[in-house]
Short mmCIF file of C-alpha atoms in Angstrom, two decimals:
data_model
loop_
_atom_site.label_atom_id
_atom_site.label_comp_id
_atom_site.label_asym_id
_atom_site.label_seq_id
_atom_site.Cartn_x
_atom_site.Cartn_y
_atom_site.Cartn_z
CA MET A 1 -34.30 -0.85 -22.73
CA ALA A 2 -32.82 -1.02 -19.43
CA GLY A 3 -35.83 -3.72 -19.32
CA TYR A 4 -33.88 -5.39 -21.90
CA PHE A 5 -30.46 -5.76 -20.42
CA GLU A 6 -31.19 -6.85 -17.20
CA GLU A 7 -33.10 -9.68 -18.96
CA GLN A 8 -30.07 -10.44 -20.63
CA VAL A 9 -28.23 -10.16 -17.45
CA GLU A 10 -29.95 -12.38 -16.25
CA GLU A 11 -30.73 -15.17 -18.49
CA LEU A 12 -26.65 -14.34 -17.94
CA TYR A 13 -26.30 -15.64 -15.04
CA GLN A 14 -28.48 -18.55 -15.28
CA GLN A 15 -26.83 -20.41 -18.14
CA ILE A 16 -22.93 -19.41 -16.19
CA THR A 17 -24.33 -20.41 -13.38
CA GLU A 18 -25.79 -24.17 -14.69
CA VAL A 19 -22.08 -24.13 -16.29
CA ILE A 20 -19.90 -23.96 -12.75
CA GLY A 21 -23.22 -26.09 -11.37
CA SER A 22 -21.40 -29.10 -13.98
CA PHE A 23 -17.62 -28.03 -13.04
CA THR A 24 -18.33 -28.37 -9.60
CA MET A 25 -19.96 -31.93 -10.16
CA LEU A 26 -16.47 -32.81 -12.44
CA LYS A 27 -13.86 -31.51 -9.73
CA ALA A 28 -15.55 -33.33 -7.25
CA GLN A 29 -15.61 -36.30 -9.05
CA ARG A 30 -11.79 -35.57 -10.13
CA ALA A 31 -9.64 -34.68 -7.17
CA GLY A 32 -6.69 -33.61 -6.92
CA GLU A 33 -6.74 -31.92 -10.49
CA LYS A 34 -6.46 -28.55 -11.36
CA LEU A 35 -8.84 -28.37 -13.73
CA GLU A 36 -10.28 -24.94 -15.80
CA VAL A 37 -13.81 -23.84 -15.89
CA PRO A 38 -14.62 -25.00 -19.09
CA LEU A 39 -17.15 -21.85 -20.75
CA PRO A 40 -18.38 -22.24 -23.70
CA GLU A 41 -17.76 -19.46 -26.43
CA GLU A 42 -21.04 -17.90 -26.84
CA ILE A 43 -21.43 -17.65 -23.29
CA LYS A 44 -18.19 -15.93 -23.41
CA ARG A 45 -19.49 -13.52 -26.32
CA ALA A 46 -22.67 -12.73 -24.08
CA PHE A 47 -21.02 -11.48 -21.20
CA TRP A 48 -18.23 -9.58 -23.11
CA ASN A 49 -21.41 -7.79 -25.02
CA ILE A 50 -22.64 -6.76 -21.31
CA VAL A 51 -19.47 -5.23 -20.71
CA ASP A 52 -19.60 -3.64 -23.63
CA GLN A 53 -22.49 -1.72 -22.94
CA VAL A 54 -21.81 -1.39 -19.08
CA SER A 55 -18.62 0.95 -21.61
CA LEU A 56 -20.31 2.68 -23.59
CA THR A 57 -22.41 3.97 -21.05
CA LEU A 58 -18.70 5.07 -19.51
CA ILE A 59 -17.18 6.54 -22.12
CA GLU A 60 -20.91 9.17 -23.15
CA ASP A 61 -20.73 10.23 -19.36
CA LYS A 62 -19.79 13.15 -18.83
CA GLU A 63 -16.94 11.68 -16.96
CA ASN A 64 -16.04 9.55 -19.90
CA PHE A 65 -12.39 9.43 -18.81
CA TYR A 66 -13.03 5.89 -17.49
CA GLY A 67 -14.54 4.72 -20.27
CA TYR A 68 -11.34 5.69 -21.91
CA PHE A 69 -9.06 4.12 -20.05
CA LEU A 70 -11.15 0.93 -19.87
CA PHE A 71 -10.17 1.27 -23.28
CA GLN A 72 -6.63 1.12 -23.30
CA MET A 73 -6.13 -2.24 -20.83
CA LEU A 74 -6.98 -6.22 -21.66
CA ARG A 75 -10.07 -7.87 -19.95
CA GLU A 76 -10.22 -11.27 -18.81
CA ILE A 77 -12.54 -13.46 -17.05
CA ARG A 78 -11.89 -15.02 -13.78
CA PHE A 79 -13.56 -16.77 -11.28
CA ASP A 80 -11.70 -16.89 -8.53
CA VAL A 81 -11.92 -12.91 -7.43
CA SER A 82 -13.56 -11.99 -4.53
CA SER A 83 -15.02 -9.15 -6.10
CA PRO A 84 -16.88 -8.13 -8.96
CA THR A 85 -13.96 -6.57 -10.77
CA ALA A 86 -10.06 -6.61 -9.62
CA VAL A 87 -7.16 -5.04 -11.82
CA SER A 88 -3.86 -6.01 -11.78
CA PHE A 89 0.02 -5.28 -14.35
CA LYS A 90 0.13 -7.93 -17.01
CA GLY A 91 2.48 -7.99 -19.65
CA ALA A 92 2.68 -4.00 -19.56
CA LYS A 93 -0.98 -4.13 -19.32
CA TYR A 94 -3.31 -3.21 -17.27
CA VAL A 95 -5.70 -6.04 -16.71
CA ILE A 96 -8.89 -5.61 -15.58
CA TYR A 97 -10.45 -8.91 -14.09
CA PHE A 98 -14.58 -9.82 -14.05
CA ASN A 99 -16.31 -12.76 -12.12
CA PRO A 100 -19.06 -13.04 -13.67
CA LEU A 101 -21.28 -14.24 -10.71
CA ILE A 102 -19.91 -11.18 -8.57
CA PHE A 103 -20.63 -8.73 -11.20
CA LEU A 104 -23.71 -9.99 -12.81
CA LYS A 105 -25.51 -9.13 -9.47
CA LEU A 106 -25.00 -5.60 -10.03
CA ASN A 107 -27.42 -3.66 -12.05
CA ILE A 108 -25.61 -1.64 -14.93
CA LYS A 109 -25.09 1.48 -12.98
CA GLN A 110 -23.72 -0.73 -10.11
CA MET A 111 -20.84 -2.06 -13.42
CA ALA A 112 -20.06 0.56 -13.78
CA THR A 113 -19.19 2.03 -10.55
CA SER A 114 -17.37 -0.99 -10.42
CA ILE A 115 -14.89 -0.38 -13.13
CA LYS A 116 -14.61 2.69 -11.69
CA HIS A 117 -13.09 1.37 -8.18
CA GLU A 118 -10.44 -0.05 -9.88
CA ILE A 119 -9.12 2.54 -12.02
CA LEU A 120 -9.46 4.47 -9.26
CA HIS A 121 -6.54 1.90 -7.77
CA VAL A 122 -4.50 2.75 -10.25
CA LEU A 123 -4.40 6.03 -10.19
CA SER A 124 -3.62 6.38 -6.60
CA MET A 125 -0.52 3.72 -7.12
CA HIS A 126 -2.20 1.20 -4.39
CA LEU A 127 -0.48 -1.75 -6.10
CA GLN A 128 2.51 -0.03 -5.01
CA ARG A 129 1.84 0.96 -2.15
CA ALA A 130 0.45 -2.14 -1.06
CA GLU A 131 3.19 -4.57 -2.12
CA VAL A 132 5.49 -2.15 0.53
CA LEU A 133 2.76 -1.57 3.29
CA LYS A 134 1.74 -5.53 4.19
CA GLU A 135 5.01 -6.41 5.52
CA ARG A 136 3.16 -4.50 8.41
CA TYR A 137 0.07 -4.69 8.42
CA SER A 138 -3.36 -6.79 7.85
CA THR A 139 -4.60 -8.10 4.37
CA LEU A 140 -7.75 -6.27 5.60
CA ALA A 141 -6.82 -3.41 6.64
CA ILE A 142 -5.06 -2.13 3.44
CA ASN A 143 -8.20 -3.40 1.73
CA MET A 144 -10.26 -1.30 3.56
CA ALA A 145 -8.36 1.41 4.05
CA MET A 146 -7.52 1.96 -0.04
CA ASP A 147 -11.67 1.10 -0.69
CA ILE A 148 -12.59 4.24 1.97
CA VAL A 149 -9.82 6.26 -0.11
CA VAL A 150 -11.48 4.99 -3.75
CA ASN A 151 -14.93 4.55 -2.76
CA LYS A 152 -15.89 8.15 -1.33
CA TYR A 153 -16.00 9.58 -5.01
CA LEU A 154 -18.24 6.83 -6.43
CA ASP A 155 -21.86 7.01 -6.08
CA ASN A 156 -24.22 3.62 -7.26
CA LEU A 157 -21.66 1.17 -5.26
CA PRO A 158 -22.80 -2.36 -4.71
CA PRO A 159 -24.81 -2.52 -0.70
CA TYR A 160 -21.70 -4.07 0.54
CA ALA A 161 -18.83 -1.57 -0.53
CA THR A 162 -16.83 -0.73 2.10
CA THR A 163 -17.43 2.80 2.79
CA LEU A 164 -15.67 5.51 5.88
CA ASN A 165 -19.84 5.05 7.46
CA MET A 166 -20.16 1.55 6.97
CA VAL A 167 -16.25 1.02 8.73
CA ASN A 168 -17.06 3.57 11.79
CA LEU A 169 -20.60 1.55 12.62
CA HIS A 170 -19.19 -1.91 12.00
CA TYR A 171 -15.77 -1.22 14.57
CA ASP A 172 -17.14 1.44 16.32
CA LEU A 173 -14.57 4.22 14.88
CA GLU A 174 -15.48 7.66 14.45
CA LEU A 175 -12.84 7.84 10.79
CA GLU A 176 -13.04 11.36 9.64
CA PRO A 177 -13.37 11.91 5.85
CA TYR A 178 -11.27 13.18 3.69
CA GLU A 179 -8.40 11.68 5.81
CA THR A 180 -4.65 10.27 3.66
CA PHE A 181 -4.38 6.73 3.59
CA GLU A 182 -2.53 5.85 6.09
CA TYR A 183 -4.84 7.84 8.14
CA TYR A 184 -7.34 5.10 7.90
CA LEU A 185 -4.78 2.58 7.55
CA ASN A 186 -3.45 2.73 11.08
CA LYS A 187 -6.68 3.36 12.49
CA ILE A 188 -8.07 0.33 11.27
CA GLN A 189 -5.23 -1.67 11.75
CA ILE A 190 -6.00 -0.94 15.93
CA ALA A 191 -9.76 -1.33 15.78
CA LEU A 192 -8.80 -4.99 13.92
CA ASP A 193 -6.09 -5.77 16.69
CA LEU A 194 -8.71 -4.99 19.39
CA GLN A 195 -11.13 -7.27 18.26
CA GLU A 196 -10.04 -9.89 17.38
CA GLU A 197 -7.26 -10.11 20.33
CA ASP A 198 -4.48 -12.05 18.78
CA GLU A 199 -1.81 -12.99 20.56
CA GLU A 200 1.67 -11.31 20.05
CA GLY A 201 3.65 -12.85 16.86
CA GLU A 202 1.53 -15.18 15.88
CA GLU A 203 2.08 -16.98 12.21
CA ASP A 204 -1.42 -17.88 10.25
CA ASP A 205 -1.36 -21.57 9.79
CA ARG A 206 -4.41 -21.35 8.06
CA LYS A 207 -4.53 -23.41 4.36
CA GLU A 208 -6.31 -22.32 1.53
CA ASP A 209 -9.31 -24.57 0.58
CA GLU A 210 -8.16 -26.15 -3.00
CA ASN A 211 -12.34 -26.07 -3.47
CA GLN A 212 -12.70 -22.07 -3.03
CA ALA A 213 -10.82 -21.44 -6.78
CA ILE A 214 -14.73 -20.19 -7.37
CA LYS A 215 -15.89 -17.46 -5.70
CA GLU A 216 -18.99 -16.09 -5.56
CA GLU A 217 -19.71 -13.54 -3.41
CA TYR A 218 -17.59 -10.47 -2.21
CA ASP A 219 -15.07 -10.92 0.44
CA PRO A 220 -13.17 -7.42 1.71
CA LYS A 221 -10.17 -9.92 2.69
CA LYS A 222 -9.78 -10.78 -0.87
CA THR A 223 -9.89 -8.51 -3.31
CA HIS A 224 -7.11 -7.49 -4.03
CA ASP A 225 -4.97 -11.00 -3.33
CA ILE A 226 -5.22 -10.72 -7.83
CA TRP A 227 -2.44 -7.77 -7.35
CA GLU A 228 0.44 -10.61 -6.01
CA GLU A 229 -0.15 -11.47 -9.36
CA ALA A 230 1.31 -8.60 -10.82
CA ASP A 231 4.49 -8.68 -13.36
CA ASP A 232 7.41 -7.33 -11.13
CA VAL A 233 7.97 -3.98 -12.39
CA ASP A 234 10.13 -0.74 -10.96
CA GLU A 235 8.02 1.86 -9.72
CA LYS A 236 9.08 4.10 -12.04
CA THR A 237 8.21 2.45 -15.29
CA LEU A 238 5.25 1.43 -14.14
CA ASN A 239 4.50 5.36 -13.46
CA ALA A 240 5.58 6.22 -16.33
CA PHE A 241 2.67 3.48 -18.06
CA THR A 242 0.08 5.03 -16.20
CA LYS A 243 1.10 8.77 -16.52
CA LYS A 244 1.08 7.45 -20.60
CA GLN A 245 -2.17 5.61 -20.55
CA VAL A 246 -4.47 8.71 -18.32
CA LEU A 247 -2.93 11.22 -20.93
CA SER A 248 -4.87 9.40 -24.09
CA ALA A 249 -8.21 8.45 -21.28
CA GLN A 250 -8.30 12.57 -21.28
CA LYS A 251 -10.66 13.48 -23.81
CA SER A 252 -12.52 16.07 -22.04
CA GLU A 253 -13.22 18.28 -19.03
CA ILE A 254 -12.54 15.73 -15.80
CA PRO A 255 -14.22 16.78 -12.63
CA ILE A 256 -12.40 18.21 -9.89
CA TYR A 257 -11.27 15.53 -7.73
CA LEU A 258 -9.74 13.28 -11.14
CA GLY A 259 -7.72 16.02 -11.59
CA SER A 260 -5.90 16.33 -8.96
CA MET A 261 -5.07 12.73 -8.40
CA ILE A 262 -3.84 12.94 -11.75
CA ALA A 263 -1.47 16.36 -10.72
CA ALA A 264 -0.49 13.71 -7.85
CA LEU A 265 0.17 11.50 -10.52
CA GLN A 266 2.22 12.89 -13.25
CA ASN A 267 4.38 14.89 -10.44
CA SER A 268 4.97 11.79 -8.46
CA GLN A 269 8.49 10.94 -9.36
CA GLY A 270 7.72 7.12 -9.22
CA GLU A 271 9.12 6.37 -6.01
CA LEU A 272 7.11 5.33 -3.19
CA PRO A 273 8.71 7.79 -0.43
CA TRP A 274 11.23 6.97 1.66
CA GLN A 275 8.45 6.74 5.01
CA LEU A 276 7.04 3.74 3.84
CA TYR A 277 10.23 2.13 2.90
CA LEU A 278 11.73 3.01 6.28
CA ASP A 279 7.69 1.55 7.78
CA LYS A 280 8.12 -1.69 5.65
CA LEU A 281 12.22 -2.65 6.60
CA MET A 282 10.78 -1.86 10.49
CA GLY A 283 8.24 -4.29 10.11
CA ARG A 284 10.49 -7.19 8.40
CA LEU A 285 12.63 -6.94 11.38
CA GLU A 286 10.16 -6.65 14.15
CA SER A 287 8.03 -9.26 13.08
CA GLN A 288 11.22 -12.37 13.23
CA LYS A 289 9.57 -14.65 15.49
CA LYS A 290 10.96 -17.06 17.91
CA LYS A 291 9.81 -20.56 18.48
CA THR A 292 8.66 -21.58 21.67
CA ILE A 293 7.10 -25.01 24.11
CA THR A 294 5.48 -22.22 26.07
CA ARG A 295 2.71 -21.27 24.29
CA ARG A 296 1.03 -23.15 21.87
CA ASN A 297 0.48 -22.78 18.77
CA ARG A 298 -2.71 -20.46 18.14
CA ARG A 299 -3.75 -21.85 14.51
CA GLN A 300 -3.42 -25.26 15.71
CA PRO A 301 -3.67 -25.58 19.48
CA GLU A 302 -4.75 -29.00 19.25
CA ARG A 303 -1.56 -30.06 17.36
CA LEU A 304 0.52 -30.36 20.17
CA ASP A 305 3.46 -30.87 18.13
CA LEU A 306 3.45 -27.31 16.42
CA ARG A 307 5.16 -24.48 18.72
CA GLY A 308 4.02 -21.20 19.28
CA HIS A 309 5.45 -17.91 18.66
CA LEU A 310 7.18 -15.17 20.12
CA ARG A 311 7.41 -11.42 18.82
CA GLY A 312 11.25 -10.74 18.16
CA HIS A 313 13.91 -9.05 19.88
CA ARG A 314 14.23 -5.59 20.28
CA VAL A 315 14.71 -3.08 16.52
CA GLU A 316 18.20 -1.45 17.30
CA ILE A 317 17.99 1.18 15.05
CA ALA A 318 20.78 4.07 14.43
CA ILE A 319 20.42 6.58 12.71
CA ALA A 320 23.36 8.26 11.11
CA ILE A 321 23.33 12.37 10.21
CA ASP A 322 26.24 13.94 7.66
CA ILE A 323 26.24 17.74 10.15
CA SER A 324 28.76 18.76 7.44
CA GLY A 325 26.49 21.04 6.70
CA SER A 326 24.77 19.14 3.64
CA ILE A 327 21.25 18.51 5.96
CA SER A 328 19.50 21.39 7.41
CA ASN A 329 18.26 21.06 11.14
CA GLU A 330 14.88 21.68 9.57
CA GLU A 331 15.40 18.97 7.34
CA PHE A 332 16.42 16.36 10.05
CA LYS A 333 13.67 18.24 12.81
CA GLN A 334 11.07 17.32 9.98
CA ALA A 335 12.53 13.19 9.12
CA MET A 336 13.25 12.61 12.72
CA LYS A 337 9.10 13.46 13.60
CA GLU A 338 8.41 11.48 11.44
CA VAL A 339 10.49 8.17 12.34
CA PHE A 340 9.57 8.60 15.87
CA GLN A 341 6.06 8.31 14.49
CA ILE A 342 6.57 4.78 12.88
CA VAL A 343 9.07 2.95 14.79
CA LYS A 344 6.95 4.23 17.80
CA GLN A 345 4.46 1.34 16.95
CA TYR A 346 7.27 -1.21 18.14
CA LYS A 347 9.62 -2.23 20.27
CA HIS A 348 12.57 -0.27 19.37
CA ALA A 349 16.15 1.26 20.54
CA VAL A 350 17.36 4.37 18.32
CA THR A 351 20.84 5.83 18.72
CA ILE A 352 22.12 8.50 16.78
CA ILE A 353 25.35 8.70 15.55
CA GLU A 354 26.34 12.22 14.57
CA CYS A 355 28.96 12.43 11.98
CA ASP A 356 31.29 14.11 9.38
CA GLN A 357 34.68 13.11 8.17
CA GLU A 358 34.93 10.55 11.53
CA ILE A 359 32.36 10.46 14.54
CA ARG A 360 31.44 13.24 16.99
CA ARG A 361 29.00 12.13 18.75
CA VAL A 362 26.57 8.80 20.03
CA TYR A 363 23.96 9.30 21.49
CA GLU A 364 20.57 7.42 22.35
CA VAL A 365 17.24 9.07 22.64
CA LYS A 366 13.57 8.29 23.38
CA SER A 367 11.79 10.19 21.61
CA ILE A 368 12.13 13.67 19.38
CA LYS A 369 12.58 15.71 22.72
CA ASP A 370 16.03 13.93 23.60
CA LEU A 371 17.59 15.39 20.11
CA LYS A 372 20.38 18.04 20.75
CA ASP A 373 21.74 20.74 19.04
CA ARG A 374 24.08 19.35 16.54
CA PHE A 375 27.49 19.31 16.99
CA ALA A 376 29.90 21.43 14.89
CA SER A 377 31.33 19.99 12.00
CA GLN A 378 34.97 20.42 11.28
CA GLY A 379 35.13 18.62 8.34
CA GLY A 380 33.85 17.03 5.28
CA THR A 381 32.25 13.76 4.44
CA LEU A 382 33.14 9.93 4.78
CA PHE A 383 30.91 7.27 5.47
CA ASN A 384 33.42 4.67 6.34
CA PRO A 385 33.42 5.49 10.35
CA VAL A 386 30.25 5.36 11.01
CA PHE A 387 30.16 1.50 9.10
CA SER A 388 33.25 0.05 10.74
CA TYR A 389 31.38 1.48 14.24
CA LEU A 390 28.93 -0.22 13.29
CA ASN A 391 29.95 -3.56 12.52
CA LYS A 392 31.57 -3.93 16.09
CA LYS A 393 27.96 -2.34 17.34
CA LYS A 394 24.33 -4.24 17.64
CA ALA A 395 22.25 -3.03 15.39
CA ASP A 396 19.76 -3.94 12.70
CA LEU A 397 18.98 -1.30 10.22
CA LEU A 398 21.34 2.28 9.64
CA VAL A 399 19.23 4.93 7.99
CA TYR A 400 22.19 7.57 7.48
CA PHE A 401 21.06 10.75 6.30
CA THR A 402 23.01 12.82 4.14
CA ASP A 403 24.12 14.75 0.71
CA GLY A 404 25.72 11.83 -0.88
CA LYS A 405 28.78 13.39 -1.07
CA GLY A 406 31.43 11.07 0.04
CA GLU A 407 33.58 8.00 -1.01
CA GLN A 408 32.86 6.52 -4.14
CA ALA A 409 33.77 2.86 -1.79
CA LEU A 410 33.08 1.40 1.27
CA LYS A 411 36.54 -0.14 3.38
CA ASN A 412 33.78 -1.33 6.05
CA VAL A 413 30.59 -2.52 4.09
CA PRO A 414 27.11 -3.17 6.43
CA ARG A 415 27.34 -6.55 8.52
CA GLN A 416 24.33 -8.74 9.14
CA TYR A 417 22.63 -4.62 8.77
CA LYS A 418 19.75 -3.26 6.57
CA VAL A 419 20.60 0.16 5.63
CA LEU A 420 18.59 3.08 4.45
CA TRP A 421 19.95 6.38 2.74
CA VAL A 422 18.10 9.40 2.95
CA LEU A 423 18.92 12.18 0.71
CA SER A 424 18.76 15.97 1.67
CA GLY A 425 15.89 17.84 -0.77
CA ARG A 426 19.84 19.75 -2.44
CA GLY A 427 21.48 16.17 -2.87
CA GLU A 428 21.90 14.73 -6.04
CA ASP A 429 22.83 10.96 -6.06
CA LEU A 430 25.57 9.06 -3.56
CA SER A 431 28.63 9.35 -4.59
CA LEU A 432 29.31 5.10 -3.36
CA ASP A 433 29.29 3.27 -6.40
CA LYS A 434 27.77 0.14 -4.36
CA PRO A 435 25.46 1.32 -1.61
CA TYR A 436 24.83 -1.51 0.09
CA GLY A 437 21.04 0.12 0.67
CA ILE A 438 17.57 1.45 -0.51
CA ILE A 439 18.72 5.30 -1.73
CA LYS A 440 15.76 7.50 -1.49
CA LYS A 441 15.07 11.27 -1.41
CA LEU A 442 14.14 13.96 1.50
CA LYS A 443 11.38 15.70 0.59
CA LYS A 444 12.93 19.66 0.84
CA VAL A 445 10.99 21.58 4.04
CA GLU A 446 11.35 25.26 3.94
CA VAL A 447 13.34 26.82 5.99
CA GLN A 448 10.60 28.40 8.83
CA GLU A 449 11.15 32.21 10.05
CA GLU A 450 9.65 33.48 13.21
CA GLN A 451 6.15 34.49 12.19
CA PRO A 452 3.60 36.50 14.78
CA ASP A 453 1.24 35.05 16.73
CA MET A 454 -1.57 34.61 14.41
CA LYS A 455 -4.69 32.74 16.07
CA ASP A 456 -6.76 35.95 16.53
CA VAL A 457 -6.41 35.85 12.99
CA ARG A 458 -7.62 32.12 12.54
CA ASN A 459 -10.11 32.47 15.16
CA GLY A 460 -12.00 35.73 13.33
CA GLY A 461 -11.04 34.47 9.33
CA TYR A 462 -10.98 32.52 7.31
CA SER A 463 -9.02 28.89 7.55
CA MET A 464 -8.16 26.28 4.80
CA ASN A 465 -7.56 23.87 8.46
CA ASN A 466 -11.32 22.10 7.30
CA GLN A 467 -11.00 21.76 4.05
CA GLU A 468 -10.02 18.00 2.11
CA PRO A 469 -6.31 16.83 2.13
CA ILE A 470 -4.97 16.54 -1.59
#
């Protein structure tokens, strides 16, 4: 059976390459025209027959979740994707794309793995997360970090697959297994920056080669480019749709790792955390560039008519904290640790504004150590004083920590600075009819009581520190 399948695949691959060869010649003769690959219907049917055979192995497998999930997806042939398979969300459906020129080079187990790979990206909510992170991180870093996360669960990977060992070897890193996506992303981005020795703030003036509409080899830089074509659907809607499709695919017992991913998806409220939005806003603000005649354009140094670019100005960040008792010290301290973890990678200045019904104190901080004990509150909450103050100052971004209970309307609307509202774990909604910014929730942080020194217990007993994070 396996031999017959391989013969089918080889014969079909030869037929498709002949069609592609004729198409390439036609495209060269009719330069400038946008042409579709004229794949005959009988070849399409033969290809989908191959995919159906792979799908059948997934349904018959003990991990048949993948087969039933695939059954609910639309399928299309695309020669312009740089991987065997790709996934996107179009027309209220997940669509899986196949590039026959790359897919047919795999054996049947690798084909099944390639399909599983795409479904794991969906379960990990990578389509949503990549959209937020692309402002700050390179496409290659995002692609490799995401692939490391999903490929660690898969066997029978293609030889070119992005794995932890491959990245460690290629970039001389020592990445640890079972870490988070963000951990891998930061480490890989640093390695890429060092390797490329890139000048600060340069724009990429390279143009896509119009003749590269047909991809015959795997390219890690472009494996997820198809995500750019996904329909613009809000996070809650996409999350709800994914949960429904996951539920329909669960026909039998699933492995532990899938159960953990599905549980995380089910517990998700469909919104990305406030930290990722802060990261995104920082990336946009800091990436603003100014022209300079003292530096040549790095991508086209021979073009003296093109000016180079320098990285933009220092990002002025205001952190407003509602001291009326709506946010606990533990919540605020934890949030500020995460703020500094994000902004430390940018040229920035941070100003703390303590306020209730009026501003009580303003001071600058350079690190978490500079935070002062909060001023004693003397009343309720009003948002207007902070906006009135910042409208007279230089600011790029305001992050406002509050329970959301204040006025219904702002008398002083924000001027030329972004606003991120972060509601406390006890806050439900923002009272403002028009927030002039993004509203996110702060994860609840329990008040920590004093604990006995557990060093001896940890050293002599069992620790969870070496377990795989969920």
